[in-house]
mmCIF file of C-alpha atoms and ligand atoms in Angstrom:
data_model
loop_
_atom_site.group_PDB
_atom_site.id
_atom_site.type_symbol
_atom_site.label_atom_id
_atom_site.label_comp_id
_atom_site.label_asym_id
_atom_site.label_seq_id
_atom_site.Cartn_x
_atom_site.Cartn_y
_atom_site.Cartn_z
ATOM 1 C CA MET A 1 99.360 188.603 5.777
ATOM 2 C CA PRO A 2 100.981 189.123 2.296
ATOM 3 C CA TYR A 3 99.040 187.659 -0.560
ATOM 4 C CA SER A 4 98.960 187.634 -4.321
ATOM 5 C CA ILE A 5 96.164 187.282 -6.835
ATOM 6 C CA GLU A 6 96.358 184.448 -9.399
ATOM 7 C CA PRO A 7 94.362 184.636 -12.588
ATOM 8 C CA PHE A 8 91.327 182.412 -12.468
ATOM 9 C CA ILE A 9 88.456 183.287 -14.911
ATOM 10 C CA SER A 10 89.448 185.580 -17.751
ATOM 11 C CA GLU A 11 87.572 188.751 -18.924
ATOM 12 C CA GLU A 12 86.687 186.889 -22.122
ATOM 13 C CA ASP A 13 85.314 183.737 -20.453
ATOM 14 C CA ILE A 14 83.255 186.061 -18.054
ATOM 15 C CA GLN A 15 81.762 188.013 -21.010
ATOM 16 C CA THR A 16 80.846 184.720 -22.892
ATOM 17 C CA LYS A 17 79.159 183.445 -19.708
ATOM 18 C CA VAL A 18 77.269 186.702 -19.228
ATOM 19 C CA ARG A 19 75.919 186.398 -22.777
ATOM 20 C CA GLN A 20 74.809 182.851 -22.260
ATOM 21 C CA LEU A 21 73.073 183.734 -18.962
ATOM 22 C CA ALA A 22 71.385 186.679 -20.596
ATOM 23 C CA SER A 23 70.067 184.473 -23.363
ATOM 24 C CA GLU A 24 68.670 181.941 -20.838
ATOM 25 C CA ILE A 25 67.070 184.800 -18.965
ATOM 26 C CA ASN A 26 65.563 186.279 -22.138
ATOM 27 C CA ASP A 27 64.085 182.866 -22.990
ATOM 28 C CA HIS A 28 62.632 182.439 -19.484
ATOM 29 C CA TYR A 29 60.911 185.704 -19.227
ATOM 30 C CA ASP A 30 59.796 185.854 -22.904
ATOM 31 C CA GLY A 31 59.406 189.616 -23.110
ATOM 32 C CA GLN A 32 57.566 190.068 -19.815
ATOM 33 C CA PRO A 33 58.741 193.052 -17.718
ATOM 34 C CA ILE A 34 61.095 192.384 -14.851
ATOM 35 C CA VAL A 35 62.797 194.195 -11.950
ATOM 36 C CA VAL A 36 66.472 193.457 -11.892
ATOM 37 C CA LEU A 37 67.574 193.721 -8.227
ATOM 38 C CA GLY A 38 71.285 193.842 -7.698
ATOM 39 C CA ILE A 39 72.839 192.989 -4.376
ATOM 40 C CA LEU A 40 75.528 195.452 -3.615
ATOM 41 C CA LYS A 41 78.331 195.749 -3.779
ATOM 42 C CA GLY A 42 79.534 192.509 -5.275
ATOM 43 C CA SER A 43 77.074 192.306 -8.106
ATOM 44 C CA PHE A 44 77.515 195.789 -9.617
ATOM 45 C CA MET A 45 79.815 194.834 -12.464
ATOM 46 C CA PHE A 46 78.030 191.681 -13.337
ATOM 47 C CA LEU A 47 74.700 193.432 -13.355
ATOM 48 C CA SER A 48 75.928 196.252 -15.603
ATOM 49 C CA ASP A 49 77.204 193.764 -18.185
ATOM 50 C CA LEU A 50 74.234 191.466 -17.914
ATOM 51 C CA VAL A 51 71.487 194.067 -18.462
ATOM 52 C CA LYS A 52 73.166 195.189 -21.802
ATOM 53 C CA HIS A 53 72.007 191.851 -23.243
ATOM 54 C CA LEU A 54 68.491 191.574 -21.775
ATOM 55 C CA ASN A 55 65.673 192.329 -24.205
ATOM 56 C CA MET A 56 62.557 192.754 -22.018
ATOM 57 C CA PRO A 57 61.390 196.023 -20.462
ATOM 58 C CA LEU A 58 63.165 196.319 -17.095
ATOM 59 C CA GLU A 59 63.727 198.322 -14.074
ATOM 60 C CA ILE A 60 67.026 198.287 -12.014
ATOM 61 C CA GLU A 61 66.990 198.341 -8.304
ATOM 62 C CA PHE A 62 69.778 197.770 -5.780
ATOM 63 C CA MET A 63 69.792 196.605 -2.164
ATOM 64 C CA SER A 64 72.798 196.273 0.148
ATOM 65 C CA ILE A 65 73.112 193.602 2.751
ATOM 66 C CA SER A 66 76.250 192.665 4.665
ATOM 67 C CA SER A 67 77.305 189.553 6.383
ATOM 68 C CA TYR A 68 81.080 189.732 5.961
ATOM 69 C CA GLY A 69 82.968 192.581 7.573
ATOM 70 C CA ASP A 70 86.464 192.311 6.373
ATOM 71 C CA ASP A 71 86.559 188.491 6.978
ATOM 72 C CA MET A 72 86.550 185.601 4.648
ATOM 73 C CA GLU A 73 83.842 183.612 6.387
ATOM 74 C CA SER A 74 80.115 184.375 6.398
ATOM 75 C CA SER A 75 79.035 185.502 9.814
ATOM 76 C CA GLY A 76 75.604 183.970 9.213
ATOM 77 C CA LYS A 77 73.845 187.158 10.212
ATOM 78 C CA LEU A 78 72.437 189.563 7.744
ATOM 79 C CA ARG A 79 72.118 193.370 7.950
ATOM 80 C CA ILE A 80 70.070 195.242 5.464
ATOM 81 C CA GLU A 81 72.142 198.405 4.864
ATOM 82 C CA LEU A 82 70.018 199.679 1.927
ATOM 83 C CA ASP A 83 66.604 198.214 1.248
ATOM 84 C CA VAL A 84 64.736 198.234 -2.066
ATOM 85 C CA ARG A 85 63.203 201.687 -2.475
ATOM 86 C CA LYS A 86 60.279 200.860 -4.784
ATOM 87 C CA SER A 87 57.521 198.310 -4.193
ATOM 88 C CA ILE A 88 58.236 194.932 -5.778
ATOM 89 C CA ALA A 89 54.663 193.645 -5.064
ATOM 90 C CA GLY A 90 53.204 191.910 -8.075
ATOM 91 C CA LYS A 91 56.414 192.228 -10.022
ATOM 92 C CA ARG A 92 58.733 189.624 -11.491
ATOM 93 C CA VAL A 93 61.950 190.035 -9.658
ATOM 94 C CA LEU A 94 65.314 188.802 -10.769
ATOM 95 C CA LEU A 95 67.833 188.854 -7.997
ATOM 96 C CA VAL A 96 71.435 189.409 -9.127
ATOM 97 C CA GLU A 97 74.228 187.903 -6.968
ATOM 98 C CA ASP A 98 77.973 187.817 -7.463
ATOM 99 C CA LEU A 99 78.575 184.532 -5.678
ATOM 100 C CA ILE A 100 76.612 182.020 -3.497
ATOM 101 C CA ASP A 101 78.860 180.470 -0.988
ATOM 102 C CA THR A 102 77.164 178.948 2.135
ATOM 103 C CA GLY A 103 73.789 180.315 0.860
ATOM 104 C CA ASN A 104 73.101 181.870 4.215
ATOM 105 C CA SER A 105 72.866 185.487 2.984
ATOM 106 C CA LEU A 106 70.699 184.440 0.022
ATOM 107 C CA PHE A 107 68.405 182.287 2.163
ATOM 108 C CA THR A 108 67.640 185.130 4.594
ATOM 109 C CA ASN A 109 67.362 187.640 1.882
ATOM 110 C CA LEU A 110 64.928 185.629 -0.127
ATOM 111 C CA GLU A 111 62.730 185.299 2.950
ATOM 112 C CA THR A 112 62.758 189.110 3.420
ATOM 113 C CA LEU A 113 61.908 189.627 -0.337
ATOM 114 C CA ARG A 114 59.129 187.044 -0.437
ATOM 115 C CA ALA A 115 57.326 188.968 2.360
ATOM 116 C CA LYS A 116 57.072 191.862 -0.061
ATOM 117 C CA ASN A 117 54.864 189.642 -2.348
ATOM 118 C CA PRO A 118 56.668 189.754 -5.704
ATOM 119 C CA LEU A 119 54.745 187.858 -8.484
ATOM 120 C CA SER A 120 57.961 185.776 -8.980
ATOM 121 C CA LEU A 121 61.311 185.697 -7.438
ATOM 122 C CA ASP A 122 64.364 184.221 -9.439
ATOM 123 C CA VAL A 123 68.034 184.347 -8.835
ATOM 124 C CA VAL A 124 70.965 184.693 -11.155
ATOM 125 C CA THR A 125 74.484 184.221 -9.760
ATOM 126 C CA LEU A 126 77.675 184.472 -11.649
ATOM 127 C CA LEU A 127 79.575 181.988 -9.288
ATOM 128 C CA SER A 128 78.564 179.267 -6.957
ATOM 129 C CA LYS A 129 80.577 177.221 -4.459
ATOM 130 C CA ASN A 130 78.211 174.277 -4.337
ATOM 131 C CA LYS A 131 80.238 172.193 -1.876
ATOM 132 C CA ARG A 132 80.098 174.946 0.696
ATOM 133 C CA ARG A 133 76.342 175.135 0.813
ATOM 134 C CA GLU A 134 74.713 175.118 4.216
ATOM 135 C CA LYS A 135 71.212 176.292 3.092
ATOM 136 C CA ASP A 136 69.090 174.812 0.397
ATOM 137 C CA VAL A 137 68.638 177.758 -1.956
ATOM 138 C CA ASN A 138 67.167 177.459 -5.410
ATOM 139 C CA ILE A 139 69.365 179.232 -7.958
ATOM 140 C CA THR A 140 67.508 179.735 -11.246
ATOM 141 C CA PHE A 141 70.468 180.755 -13.334
ATOM 142 C CA ASN A 142 74.091 179.850 -12.419
ATOM 143 C CA GLY A 143 77.275 180.966 -14.312
ATOM 144 C CA PHE A 144 80.359 179.071 -12.977
ATOM 145 C CA THR A 145 80.425 176.333 -10.298
ATOM 146 C CA ILE A 146 83.751 176.721 -8.525
ATOM 147 C CA GLU A 147 85.725 174.918 -5.773
ATOM 148 C CA ASN A 148 86.275 176.406 -2.437
ATOM 149 C CA LYS A 149 88.703 179.233 -3.349
ATOM 150 C CA PHE A 150 88.533 182.818 -2.265
ATOM 151 C CA VAL A 151 87.980 184.927 -5.382
ATOM 152 C CA VAL A 152 88.232 188.603 -6.123
ATOM 153 C CA GLY A 153 87.648 190.974 -9.021
ATOM 154 C CA TYR A 154 84.672 191.689 -11.303
ATOM 155 C CA GLY A 155 82.903 193.289 -8.353
ATOM 156 C CA MET A 156 84.155 190.936 -5.553
ATOM 157 C CA ASP A 157 86.528 192.138 -2.945
ATOM 158 C CA TYR A 158 88.990 191.085 -0.257
ATOM 159 C CA ALA A 159 88.749 193.648 2.537
ATOM 160 C CA GLU A 160 87.023 196.045 0.054
ATOM 161 C CA LYS A 161 89.842 195.823 -2.448
ATOM 162 C CA HIS A 162 90.217 194.512 -6.022
ATOM 163 C CA ARG A 163 86.540 194.914 -6.953
ATOM 164 C CA ASN A 164 87.611 196.882 -10.063
ATOM 165 C CA LEU A 165 89.567 194.024 -11.808
ATOM 166 C CA PRO A 166 87.948 193.082 -15.134
ATOM 167 C CA HIS A 167 88.765 189.401 -14.621
ATOM 168 C CA ILE A 168 88.335 187.041 -11.539
ATOM 169 C CA GLY A 169 91.427 186.014 -9.606
ATOM 170 C CA VAL A 170 92.097 183.712 -6.652
ATOM 171 C CA VAL A 171 93.656 185.093 -3.482
ATOM 172 C CA SER A 172 96.728 183.072 -2.570
ATOM 173 C CA PHE A 173 98.554 183.581 0.703
ATOM 174 C CA SER A 174 102.344 183.337 0.572
ATOM 175 C CA ASN A 175 102.476 180.768 3.399
ATOM 176 C CA GLU A 176 100.327 178.232 1.569
HETATM 177 P P1 IMP B 1 77.155 183.235 1.809
HETATM 178 O O1 IMP B 1 76.105 183.803 2.717
HETATM 179 O O2 IMP B 1 78.163 182.296 2.513
HETATM 180 O O3 IMP B 1 76.607 182.543 0.633
HETATM 181 O O4 IMP B 1 78.050 184.453 1.232
HETATM 182 C C1 IMP B 1 77.781 185.062 0.108
HETATM 183 C C2 IMP B 1 78.467 186.389 -0.076
HETATM 184 O O5 IMP B 1 79.762 186.336 0.550
HETATM 185 C C3 IMP B 1 78.717 186.574 -1.545
HETATM 186 O O6 IMP B 1 77.615 187.262 -2.166
HETATM 187 C C4 IMP B 1 80.031 187.471 -1.500
HETATM 188 O O7 IMP B 1 79.648 188.814 -1.382
HETATM 189 C C5 IMP B 1 80.681 186.986 -0.303
HETATM 190 N N1 IMP B 1 81.723 185.951 -0.649
HETATM 191 C C6 IMP B 1 81.632 184.655 -0.526
HETATM 192 N N2 IMP B 1 82.688 184.001 -1.020
HETATM 193 C C7 IMP B 1 83.470 185.007 -1.566
HETATM 194 C C8 IMP B 1 84.759 184.992 -2.232
HETATM 195 O O8 IMP B 1 85.340 184.017 -2.504
HETATM 196 N N3 IMP B 1 85.193 186.253 -2.554
HETATM 197 C C9 IMP B 1 84.489 187.411 -2.358
HETATM 198 N N4 IMP B 1 83.353 187.376 -1.667
HETATM 199 C C10 IMP B 1 82.908 186.208 -1.267
HETATM 200 MG MG1 MG B 2 77.389 189.411 -2.052
#
């Protein structure tokens, strides 16, 4: 189906928000060391901008989970495609997400991570579709709350495309 991408959140607005979130995170941890754990692939761009503004000693780890295929709806099932390679036991972990939609992926992933006994486990997400939530997940730091739109860019994809856009756009289908 043909579609276009309409501008939604500008590069400048994203960067302002990233600096605000970093400042909240710096205040929260107050210089204590953390593990920044990015959920691939969607969070790669957000994480790389965010860590530039963090001031505590930190390690960067990634894991990859998938629930989506090329679809626009969460399948509810979670597959760990790449697990955290280092032990997070006894460490302060900050999970970095691109977007929390139904909350199903995050809910399951938090359970998996809690079983690894981190000292603390917090979540930062750039975007949240609050009205779509099916699971009660606690988001420590939230960037933008958005309506139910399908967004791409700044790490996020539609069928693996458009992750490289420096801004966030909304996918609009021509028959809408
Ligand atoms: P959830 O399990 O429904 O919360 O789905 C969360 C994941 O689905 C996000 O981390 C994204 O990777 C993906 N996702 C949800 N909504 C969108 C969207 O609008 N654009 C791109 N990816 C999305
Ligand atoms: Mg994701």
